[in-house]
Coordinates of C-alpha atoms (C1' of nucleotides) in Angstrom, one line a residue:
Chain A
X1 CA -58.4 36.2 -39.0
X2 CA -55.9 34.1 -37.4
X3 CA -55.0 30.6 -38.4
X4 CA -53.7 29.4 -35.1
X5 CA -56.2 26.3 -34.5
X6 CA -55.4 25.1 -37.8
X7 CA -51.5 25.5 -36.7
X8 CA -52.0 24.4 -33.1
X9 CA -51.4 20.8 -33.9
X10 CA -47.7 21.4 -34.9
X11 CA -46.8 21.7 -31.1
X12 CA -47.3 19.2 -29.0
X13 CA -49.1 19.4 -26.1
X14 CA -48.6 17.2 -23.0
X15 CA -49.5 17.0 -19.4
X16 CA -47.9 14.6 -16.5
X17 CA -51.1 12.2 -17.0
X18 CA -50.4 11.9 -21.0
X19 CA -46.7 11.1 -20.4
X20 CA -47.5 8.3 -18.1
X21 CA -50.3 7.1 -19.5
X22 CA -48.1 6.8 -22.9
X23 CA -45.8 5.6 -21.3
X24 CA -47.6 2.6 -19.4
X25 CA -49.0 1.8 -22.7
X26 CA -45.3 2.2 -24.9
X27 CA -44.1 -0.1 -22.0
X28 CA -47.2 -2.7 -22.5
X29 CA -46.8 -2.9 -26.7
X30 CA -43.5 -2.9 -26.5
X31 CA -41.6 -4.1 -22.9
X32 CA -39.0 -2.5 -21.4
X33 CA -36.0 -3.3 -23.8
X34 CA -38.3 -0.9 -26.8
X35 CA -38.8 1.8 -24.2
X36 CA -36.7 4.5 -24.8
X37 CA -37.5 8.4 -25.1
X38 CA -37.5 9.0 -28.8
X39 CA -39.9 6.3 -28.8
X40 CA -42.1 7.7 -26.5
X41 CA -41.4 11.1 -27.5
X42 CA -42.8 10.1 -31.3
X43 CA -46.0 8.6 -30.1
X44 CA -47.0 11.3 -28.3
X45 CA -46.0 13.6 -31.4
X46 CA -43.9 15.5 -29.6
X47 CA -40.1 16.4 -29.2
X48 CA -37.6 13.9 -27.7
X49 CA -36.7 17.0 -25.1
X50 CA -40.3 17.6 -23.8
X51 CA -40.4 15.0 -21.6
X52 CA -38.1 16.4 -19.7
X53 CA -40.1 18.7 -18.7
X54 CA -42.2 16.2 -16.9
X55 CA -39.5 14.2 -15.1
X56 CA -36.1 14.7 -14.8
X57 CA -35.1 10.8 -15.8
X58 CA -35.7 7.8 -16.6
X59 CA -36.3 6.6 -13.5
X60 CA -38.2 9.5 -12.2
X61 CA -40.6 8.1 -15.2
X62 CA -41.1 4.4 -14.7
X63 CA -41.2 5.1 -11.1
X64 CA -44.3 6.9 -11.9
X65 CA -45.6 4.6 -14.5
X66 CA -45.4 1.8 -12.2
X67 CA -47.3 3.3 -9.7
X68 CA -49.9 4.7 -12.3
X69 CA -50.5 0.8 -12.9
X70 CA -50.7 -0.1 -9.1
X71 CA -54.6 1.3 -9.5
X72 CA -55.8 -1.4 -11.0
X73 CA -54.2 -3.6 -8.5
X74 CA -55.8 -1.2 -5.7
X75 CA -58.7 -1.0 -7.2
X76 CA -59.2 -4.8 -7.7
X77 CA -58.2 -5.3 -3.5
X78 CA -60.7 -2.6 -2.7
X79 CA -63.3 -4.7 -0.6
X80 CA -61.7 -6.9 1.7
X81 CA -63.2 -7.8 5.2
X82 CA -63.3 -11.5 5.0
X83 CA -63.6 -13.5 8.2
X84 CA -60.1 -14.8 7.2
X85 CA -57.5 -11.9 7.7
X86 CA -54.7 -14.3 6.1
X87 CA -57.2 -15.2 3.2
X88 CA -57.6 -11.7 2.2
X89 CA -53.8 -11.2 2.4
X90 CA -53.5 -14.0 0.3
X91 CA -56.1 -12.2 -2.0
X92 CA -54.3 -9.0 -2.1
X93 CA -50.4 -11.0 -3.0
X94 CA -51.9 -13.1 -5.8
X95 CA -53.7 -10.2 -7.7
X96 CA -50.1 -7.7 -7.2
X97 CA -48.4 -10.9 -8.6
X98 CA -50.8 -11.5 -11.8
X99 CA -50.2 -8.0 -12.2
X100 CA -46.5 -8.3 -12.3
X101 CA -46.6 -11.3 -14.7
X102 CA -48.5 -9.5 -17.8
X103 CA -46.4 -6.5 -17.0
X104 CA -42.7 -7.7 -16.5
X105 CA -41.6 -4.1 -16.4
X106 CA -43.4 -3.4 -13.2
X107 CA -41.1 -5.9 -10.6
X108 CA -38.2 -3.6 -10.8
X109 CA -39.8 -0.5 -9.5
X110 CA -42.5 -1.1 -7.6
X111 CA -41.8 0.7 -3.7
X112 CA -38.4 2.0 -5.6
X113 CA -38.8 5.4 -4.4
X114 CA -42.1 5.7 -2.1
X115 CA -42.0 9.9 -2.5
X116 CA -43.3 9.6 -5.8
X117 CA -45.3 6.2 -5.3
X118 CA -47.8 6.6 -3.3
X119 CA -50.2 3.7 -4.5
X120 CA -47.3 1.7 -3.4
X121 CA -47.6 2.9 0.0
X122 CA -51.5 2.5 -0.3
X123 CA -51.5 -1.6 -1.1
X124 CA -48.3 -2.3 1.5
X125 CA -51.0 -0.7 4.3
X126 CA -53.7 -2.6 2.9
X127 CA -52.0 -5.5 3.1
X128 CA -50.5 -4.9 6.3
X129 CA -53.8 -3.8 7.9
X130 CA -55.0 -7.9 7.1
X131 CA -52.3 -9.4 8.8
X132 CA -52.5 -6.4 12.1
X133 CA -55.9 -8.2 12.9
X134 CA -53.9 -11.5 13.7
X135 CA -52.4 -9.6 16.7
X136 CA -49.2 -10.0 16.2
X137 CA -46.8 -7.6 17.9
X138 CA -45.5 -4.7 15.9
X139 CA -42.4 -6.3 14.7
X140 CA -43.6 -9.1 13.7
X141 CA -46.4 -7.6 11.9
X142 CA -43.8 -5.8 10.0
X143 CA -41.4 -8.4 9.2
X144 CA -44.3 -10.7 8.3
X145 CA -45.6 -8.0 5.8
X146 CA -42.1 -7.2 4.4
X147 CA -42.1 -11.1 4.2
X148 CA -45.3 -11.4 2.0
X149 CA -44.2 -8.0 -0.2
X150 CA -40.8 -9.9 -0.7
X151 CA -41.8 -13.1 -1.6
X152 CA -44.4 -11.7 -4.1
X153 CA -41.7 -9.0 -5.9
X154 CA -39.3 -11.3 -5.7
X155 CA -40.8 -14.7 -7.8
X156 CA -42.7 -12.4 -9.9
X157 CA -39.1 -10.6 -11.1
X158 CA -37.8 -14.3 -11.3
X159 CA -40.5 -15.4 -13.6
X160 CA -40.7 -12.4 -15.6
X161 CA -37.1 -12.5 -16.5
X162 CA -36.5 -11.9 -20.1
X163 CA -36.6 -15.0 -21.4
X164 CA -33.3 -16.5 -23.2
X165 CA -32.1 -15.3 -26.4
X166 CA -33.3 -18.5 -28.5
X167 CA -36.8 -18.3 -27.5
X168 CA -37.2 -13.9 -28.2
X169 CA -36.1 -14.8 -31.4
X170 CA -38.9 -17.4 -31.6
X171 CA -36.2 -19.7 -32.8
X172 CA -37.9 -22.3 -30.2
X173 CA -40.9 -21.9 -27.9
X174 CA -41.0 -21.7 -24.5
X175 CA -42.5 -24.9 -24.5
X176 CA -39.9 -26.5 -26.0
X177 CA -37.3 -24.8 -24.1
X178 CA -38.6 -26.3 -20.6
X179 CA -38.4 -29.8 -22.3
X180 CA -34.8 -28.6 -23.7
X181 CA -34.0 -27.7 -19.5
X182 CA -35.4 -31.1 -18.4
X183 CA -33.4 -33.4 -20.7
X184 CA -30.6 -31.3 -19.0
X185 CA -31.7 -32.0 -15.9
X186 CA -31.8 -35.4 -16.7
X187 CA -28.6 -35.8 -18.2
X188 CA -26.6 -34.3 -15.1
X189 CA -25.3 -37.5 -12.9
X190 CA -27.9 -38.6 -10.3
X191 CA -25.3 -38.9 -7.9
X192 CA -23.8 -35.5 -7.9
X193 CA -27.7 -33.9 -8.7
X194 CA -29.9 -36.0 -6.6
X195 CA -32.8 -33.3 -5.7
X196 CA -33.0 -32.3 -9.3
X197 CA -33.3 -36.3 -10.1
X198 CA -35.7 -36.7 -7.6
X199 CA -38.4 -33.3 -8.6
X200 CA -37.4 -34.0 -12.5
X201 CA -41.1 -35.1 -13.6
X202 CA -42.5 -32.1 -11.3
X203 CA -40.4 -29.8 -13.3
X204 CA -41.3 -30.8 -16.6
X205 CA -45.2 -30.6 -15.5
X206 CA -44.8 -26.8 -13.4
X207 CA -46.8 -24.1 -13.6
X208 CA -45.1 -20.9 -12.5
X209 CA -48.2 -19.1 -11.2
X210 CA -49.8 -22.9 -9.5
X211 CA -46.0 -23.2 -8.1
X212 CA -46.1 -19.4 -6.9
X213 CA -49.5 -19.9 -5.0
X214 CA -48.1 -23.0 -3.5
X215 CA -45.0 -21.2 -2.3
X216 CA -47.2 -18.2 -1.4
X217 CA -49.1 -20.6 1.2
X218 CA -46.1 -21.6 2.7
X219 CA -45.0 -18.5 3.7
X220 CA -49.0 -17.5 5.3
X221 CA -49.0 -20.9 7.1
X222 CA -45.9 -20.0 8.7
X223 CA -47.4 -17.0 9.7
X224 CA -50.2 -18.2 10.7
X225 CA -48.9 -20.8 13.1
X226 CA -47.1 -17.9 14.5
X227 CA -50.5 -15.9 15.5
X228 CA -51.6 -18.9 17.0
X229 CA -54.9 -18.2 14.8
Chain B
X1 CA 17.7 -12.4 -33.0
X2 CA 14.0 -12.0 -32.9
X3 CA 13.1 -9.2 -30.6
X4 CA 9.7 -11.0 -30.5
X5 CA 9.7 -11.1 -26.5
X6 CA 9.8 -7.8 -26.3
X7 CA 6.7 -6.7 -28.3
X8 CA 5.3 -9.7 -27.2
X9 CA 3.1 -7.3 -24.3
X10 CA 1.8 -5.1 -27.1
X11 CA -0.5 -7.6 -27.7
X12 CA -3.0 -9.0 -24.6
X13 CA -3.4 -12.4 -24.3
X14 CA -6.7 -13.6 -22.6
X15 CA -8.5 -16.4 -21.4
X16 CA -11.8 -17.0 -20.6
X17 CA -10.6 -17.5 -16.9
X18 CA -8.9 -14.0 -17.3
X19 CA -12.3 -12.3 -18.8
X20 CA -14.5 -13.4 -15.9
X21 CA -12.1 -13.2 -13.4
X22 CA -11.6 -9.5 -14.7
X23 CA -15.4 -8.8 -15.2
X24 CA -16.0 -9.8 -11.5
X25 CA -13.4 -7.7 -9.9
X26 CA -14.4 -4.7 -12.0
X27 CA -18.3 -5.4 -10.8
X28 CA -17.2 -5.3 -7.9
X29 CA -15.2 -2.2 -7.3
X30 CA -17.4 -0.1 -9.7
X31 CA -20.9 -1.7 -9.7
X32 CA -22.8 -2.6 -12.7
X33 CA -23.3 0.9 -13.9
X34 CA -19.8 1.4 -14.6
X35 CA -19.5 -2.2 -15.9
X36 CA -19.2 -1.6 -19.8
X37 CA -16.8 -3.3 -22.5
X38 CA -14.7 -0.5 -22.5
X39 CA -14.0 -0.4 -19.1
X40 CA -13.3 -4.1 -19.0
X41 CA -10.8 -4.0 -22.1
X42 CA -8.5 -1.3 -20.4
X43 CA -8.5 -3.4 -17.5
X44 CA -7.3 -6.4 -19.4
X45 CA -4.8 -4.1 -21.4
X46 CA -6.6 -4.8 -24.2
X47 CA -9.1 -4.0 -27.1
X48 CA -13.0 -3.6 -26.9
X49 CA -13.0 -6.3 -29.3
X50 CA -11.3 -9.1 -28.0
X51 CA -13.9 -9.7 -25.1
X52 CA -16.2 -11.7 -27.7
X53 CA -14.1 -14.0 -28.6
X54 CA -15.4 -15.3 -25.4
X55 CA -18.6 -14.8 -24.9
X56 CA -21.2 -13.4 -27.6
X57 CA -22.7 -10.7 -25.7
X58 CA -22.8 -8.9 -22.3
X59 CA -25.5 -10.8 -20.8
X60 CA -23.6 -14.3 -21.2
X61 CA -20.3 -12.5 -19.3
X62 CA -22.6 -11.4 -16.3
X63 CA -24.1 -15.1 -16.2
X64 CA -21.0 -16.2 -16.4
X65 CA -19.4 -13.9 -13.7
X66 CA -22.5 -14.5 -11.4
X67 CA -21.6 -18.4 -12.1
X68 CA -17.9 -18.2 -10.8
X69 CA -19.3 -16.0 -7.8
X70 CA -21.1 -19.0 -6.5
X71 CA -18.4 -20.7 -5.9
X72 CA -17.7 -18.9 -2.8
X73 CA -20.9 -19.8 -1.5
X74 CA -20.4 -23.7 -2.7
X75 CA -17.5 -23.6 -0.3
X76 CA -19.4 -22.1 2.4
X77 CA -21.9 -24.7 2.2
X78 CA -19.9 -27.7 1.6
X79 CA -20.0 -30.0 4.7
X80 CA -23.9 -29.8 6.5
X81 CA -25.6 -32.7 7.6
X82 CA -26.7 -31.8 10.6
X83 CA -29.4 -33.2 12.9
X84 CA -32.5 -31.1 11.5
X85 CA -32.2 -30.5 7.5
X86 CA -34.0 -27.0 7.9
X87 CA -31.6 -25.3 9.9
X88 CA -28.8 -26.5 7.1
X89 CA -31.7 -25.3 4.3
X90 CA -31.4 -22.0 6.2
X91 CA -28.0 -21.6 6.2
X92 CA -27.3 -22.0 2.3
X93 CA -30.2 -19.5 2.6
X94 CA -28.8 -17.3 4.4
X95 CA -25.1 -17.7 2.9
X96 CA -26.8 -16.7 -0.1
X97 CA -28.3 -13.7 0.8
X98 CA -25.8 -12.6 2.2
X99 CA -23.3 -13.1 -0.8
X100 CA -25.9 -10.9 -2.8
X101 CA -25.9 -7.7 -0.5
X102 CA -22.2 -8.0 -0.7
X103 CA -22.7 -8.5 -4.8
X104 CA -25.6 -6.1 -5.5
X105 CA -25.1 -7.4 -8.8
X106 CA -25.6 -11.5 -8.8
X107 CA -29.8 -11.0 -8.1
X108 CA -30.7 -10.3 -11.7
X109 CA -28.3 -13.1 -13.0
X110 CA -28.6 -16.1 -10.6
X111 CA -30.1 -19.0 -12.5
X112 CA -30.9 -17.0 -15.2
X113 CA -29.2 -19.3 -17.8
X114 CA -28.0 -22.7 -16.5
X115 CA -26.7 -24.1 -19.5
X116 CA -23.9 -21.5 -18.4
X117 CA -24.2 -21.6 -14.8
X118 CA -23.3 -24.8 -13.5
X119 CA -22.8 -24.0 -9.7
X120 CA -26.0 -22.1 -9.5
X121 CA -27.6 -25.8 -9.9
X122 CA -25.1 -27.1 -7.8
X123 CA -26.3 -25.2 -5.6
X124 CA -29.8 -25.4 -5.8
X125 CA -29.8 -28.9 -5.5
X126 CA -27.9 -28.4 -2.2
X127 CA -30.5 -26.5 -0.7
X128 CA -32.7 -29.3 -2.6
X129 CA -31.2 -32.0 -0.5
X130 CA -31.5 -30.5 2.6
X131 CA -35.6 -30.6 1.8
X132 CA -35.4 -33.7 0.5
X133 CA -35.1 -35.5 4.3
X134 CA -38.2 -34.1 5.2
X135 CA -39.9 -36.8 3.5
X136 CA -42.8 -34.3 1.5
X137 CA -43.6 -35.3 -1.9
X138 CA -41.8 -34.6 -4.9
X139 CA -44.2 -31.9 -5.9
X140 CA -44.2 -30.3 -2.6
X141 CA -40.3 -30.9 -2.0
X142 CA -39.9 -28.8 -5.1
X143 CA -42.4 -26.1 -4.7
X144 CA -40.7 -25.7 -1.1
X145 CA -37.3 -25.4 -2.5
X146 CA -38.3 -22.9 -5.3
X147 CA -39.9 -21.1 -2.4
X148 CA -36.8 -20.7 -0.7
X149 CA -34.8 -19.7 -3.6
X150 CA -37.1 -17.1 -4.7
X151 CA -38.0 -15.4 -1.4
X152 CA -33.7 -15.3 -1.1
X153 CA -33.5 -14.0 -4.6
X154 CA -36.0 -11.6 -4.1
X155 CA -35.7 -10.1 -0.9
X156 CA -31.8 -10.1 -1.4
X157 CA -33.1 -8.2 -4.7
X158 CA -35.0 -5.8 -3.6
X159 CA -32.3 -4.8 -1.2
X160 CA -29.6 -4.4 -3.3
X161 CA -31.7 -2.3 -5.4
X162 CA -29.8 1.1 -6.5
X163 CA -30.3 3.5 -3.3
X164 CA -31.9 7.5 -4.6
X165 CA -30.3 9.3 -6.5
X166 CA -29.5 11.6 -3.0
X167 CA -27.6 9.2 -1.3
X168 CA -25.9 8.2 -4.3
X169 CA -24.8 11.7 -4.9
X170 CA -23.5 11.4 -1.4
X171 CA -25.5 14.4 -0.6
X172 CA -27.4 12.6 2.5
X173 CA -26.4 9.5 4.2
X174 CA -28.2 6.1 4.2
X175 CA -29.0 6.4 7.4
X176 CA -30.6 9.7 6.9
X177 CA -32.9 9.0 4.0
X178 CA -34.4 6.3 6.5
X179 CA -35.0 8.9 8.9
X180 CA -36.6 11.2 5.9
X181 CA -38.7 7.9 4.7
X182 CA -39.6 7.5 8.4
X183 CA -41.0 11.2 8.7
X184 CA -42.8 10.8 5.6
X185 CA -44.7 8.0 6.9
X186 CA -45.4 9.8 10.1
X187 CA -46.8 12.6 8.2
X188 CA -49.7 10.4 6.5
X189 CA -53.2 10.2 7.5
X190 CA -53.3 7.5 10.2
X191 CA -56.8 6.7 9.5
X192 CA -55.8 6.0 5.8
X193 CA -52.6 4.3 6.7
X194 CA -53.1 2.4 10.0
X195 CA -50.5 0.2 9.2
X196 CA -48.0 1.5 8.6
X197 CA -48.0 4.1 11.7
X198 CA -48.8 0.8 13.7
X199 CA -45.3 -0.5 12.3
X200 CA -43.7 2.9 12.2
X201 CA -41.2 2.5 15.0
X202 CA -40.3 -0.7 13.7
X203 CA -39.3 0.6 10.3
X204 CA -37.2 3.2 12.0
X205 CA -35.4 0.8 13.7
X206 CA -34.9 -2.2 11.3
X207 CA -32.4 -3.7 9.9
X208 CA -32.7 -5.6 6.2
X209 CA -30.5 -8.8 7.2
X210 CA -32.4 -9.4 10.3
X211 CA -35.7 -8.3 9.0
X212 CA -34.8 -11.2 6.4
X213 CA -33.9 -13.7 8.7
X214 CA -37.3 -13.0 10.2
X215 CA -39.0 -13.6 6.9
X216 CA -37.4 -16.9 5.9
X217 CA -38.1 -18.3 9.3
X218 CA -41.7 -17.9 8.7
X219 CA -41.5 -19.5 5.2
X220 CA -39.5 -22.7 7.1
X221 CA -42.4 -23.3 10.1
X222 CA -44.6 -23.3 7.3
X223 CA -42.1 -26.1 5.3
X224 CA -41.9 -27.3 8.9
X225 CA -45.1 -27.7 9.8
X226 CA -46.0 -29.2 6.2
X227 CA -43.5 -32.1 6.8
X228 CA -45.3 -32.9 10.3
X229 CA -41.3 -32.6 11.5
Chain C
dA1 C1' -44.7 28.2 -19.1
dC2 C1' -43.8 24.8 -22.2
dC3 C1' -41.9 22.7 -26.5
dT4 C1' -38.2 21.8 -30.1
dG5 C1' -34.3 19.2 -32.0
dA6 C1' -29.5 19.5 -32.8
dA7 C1' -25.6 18.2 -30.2
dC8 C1' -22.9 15.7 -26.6
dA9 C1' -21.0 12.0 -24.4
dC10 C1' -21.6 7.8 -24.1
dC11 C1' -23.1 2.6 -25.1
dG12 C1' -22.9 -2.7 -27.1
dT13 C1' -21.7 -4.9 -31.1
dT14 C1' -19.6 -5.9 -35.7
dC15 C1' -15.9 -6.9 -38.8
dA16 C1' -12.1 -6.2 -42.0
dA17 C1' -7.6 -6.2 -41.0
dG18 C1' -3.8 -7.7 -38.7
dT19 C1' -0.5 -11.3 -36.1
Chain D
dA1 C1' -6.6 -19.1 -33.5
dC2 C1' -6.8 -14.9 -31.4
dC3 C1' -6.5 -9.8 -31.1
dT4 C1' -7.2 -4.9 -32.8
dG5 C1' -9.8 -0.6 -33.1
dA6 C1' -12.4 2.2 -36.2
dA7 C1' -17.1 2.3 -37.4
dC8 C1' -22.1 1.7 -36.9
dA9 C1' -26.4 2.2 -34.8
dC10 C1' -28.1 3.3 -31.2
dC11 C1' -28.9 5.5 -26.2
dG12 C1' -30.2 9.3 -22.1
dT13 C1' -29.6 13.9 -21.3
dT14 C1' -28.7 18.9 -22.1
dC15 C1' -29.7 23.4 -23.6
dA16 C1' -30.0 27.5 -26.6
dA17 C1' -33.6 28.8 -29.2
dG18 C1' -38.2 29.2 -30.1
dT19 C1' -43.6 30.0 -29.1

DNA sequence: ACCTGAACACCGTTCAAGT
DNA sequence: ACCTGAACACCGTTCAAGT
């Protein structure tokens, strides 16, 4: 008698989870600079005001989505009881970073607002709760923590900068723009740029994610020295 | 008998020394939300237009502004040869950081394009120095030093980052919405969040610059200890 | 309760026209 | 050579109207 099911399909209809899931994956296809709401109002078939009535803005929305991704991140630092509590903090900073660098978007709002992050809060305890067995006092448990988080959000945004204009418009590749940075490097006066003189062939050969872990060990060696472990 | 003179003002003339010099002090007494072309143009007494003549797009004016920022700091951290190179690799560190909290701004731009930003590798190859008389090896002079820089960056980063929407809106003060964050925490489960209840009164009480100061001491005993020095 | 989409108030950027 | 400002192609966000 009625015809509704046949009509349903004309109206959209949403839920928090398909917003952010859509969103997660509009943000993955497309990066951050393609994300806007029309965009990810049409994949999800729906109007570009419905979102609205999930969040309130923008930022309300990749808060969320950013946390929606920290599960993976969680879910890969699950078991970790290793004999070494500085180890499995090492563990739980490398996979957060790896997650970071194949989603760029993620740096700039991870722990943004903690109310409506809550797998945020979840991986800073588990990563504090590694470095609270070296027995540490409180403060320095927290700054060494606050240290680690830092360090990690901090070189992952750095690396995960848009790269420049020449290379998005695959004019050159990124390949060839490291070369294109050493020969500048090498073309500054050694007298006025000595360190960059001196670390020039190290710069042409880096690896962001091998020069990340070694940077990543500083900063645990420094804390461990302090525990005295 | 020309009345040129006179209409002369009716036109703006700029320079690129003007346009920067302009773009900074807008950055700073707005931010970088209220930063637009517009804005920048009535400033200069002159049309949205004109700017790129200059520069080709809004990203190369905020490298460039960020650029002529670090001058500041350049002079800050002219004359340092002191006895022990990582107390002078902590204080262009720290003269750093701190020239970011003041310039919420300068994170996302530092060294982001260094064809354009000469004193940002000035810089960084005075902080490279200081490393360099530690006698590691190239590789590990320059993994320390990018260490460093992006621990600074990224702590100084995460800071700066755009406080809620509350306290923007003035509606509760800074040093309320660390009290609210600090209830929130209390309110968790401290079986599922022993750390951060173990660190609770710590968070309630910290301060960022110190609580960074704390952070890049550990990451230079770790260079420290490295060196053997 | 939830969804629609036109409308509003902005942006960065371009470019033909001016001086 | 340098400056103008209307015009273009977008945005995020709102809200009266619908279901």
């Amino acid at each position: 008698m009625t015809d509704a099911p046949a009509r349903a399909a004309k109206r959209a209809s949403l839920s928090m989870e398909a917003v952010v899931s859509e969103a997660v994956a509009l943000l993955d296809e497309a990066g951050d600079q393609a994300f806007t709401f029309r965009a990810l109002a049409s994949r999800l078939g729906a109007g570009v005001g419905s979102v609205y009535w999930y969040v309130s803005n923008k930022d309300e929305l990749l808060d969320r989505a950013s946390d929606h991704v920290l599960e993976d991140v969680l879910a890969a630092t699950e078991h970790l009881d290793g004999a070494d509590p500085i180890e499995d903090a090492r563990a739980v900073a490398v996979t957060l970073f790896d997650a970071i660098v194949q989603r760029p978007w993620l740096a700039a709002y991870f722990m943004r607002d903690v109310e409506q992050q809550p797998n945020a809060l979840r991986l800073f305890d588990r990563l504090g709760r590694q470095i609270m067995r070296l027995d540490l006092t409180p403060r320095e448990t927290f700054d060494a923590v606050s240290a680690i988080t830092g360090f990690v959000i901090g070189t992952a945004a750095d690396l995960s900068q848009q790269p420049p204009q020449a290379v998005r418009d695959g004019k050159i590749s990124a390949a060839q723009q490291l070369d294109d940075a050493v020969a500048q490097w090498r073309a500054l006066d050694p007298d006025e740029f000595p360190f960059l003189h001196h670390v020039l062939d190290e710069f042409a050969g880096h690896d962001d994610a091998t020069q990340f872990r070694a940077g990543l060990d500083l900063l645990l060696a420094g804390i461990r020295l302090k525990a005295g472990a």
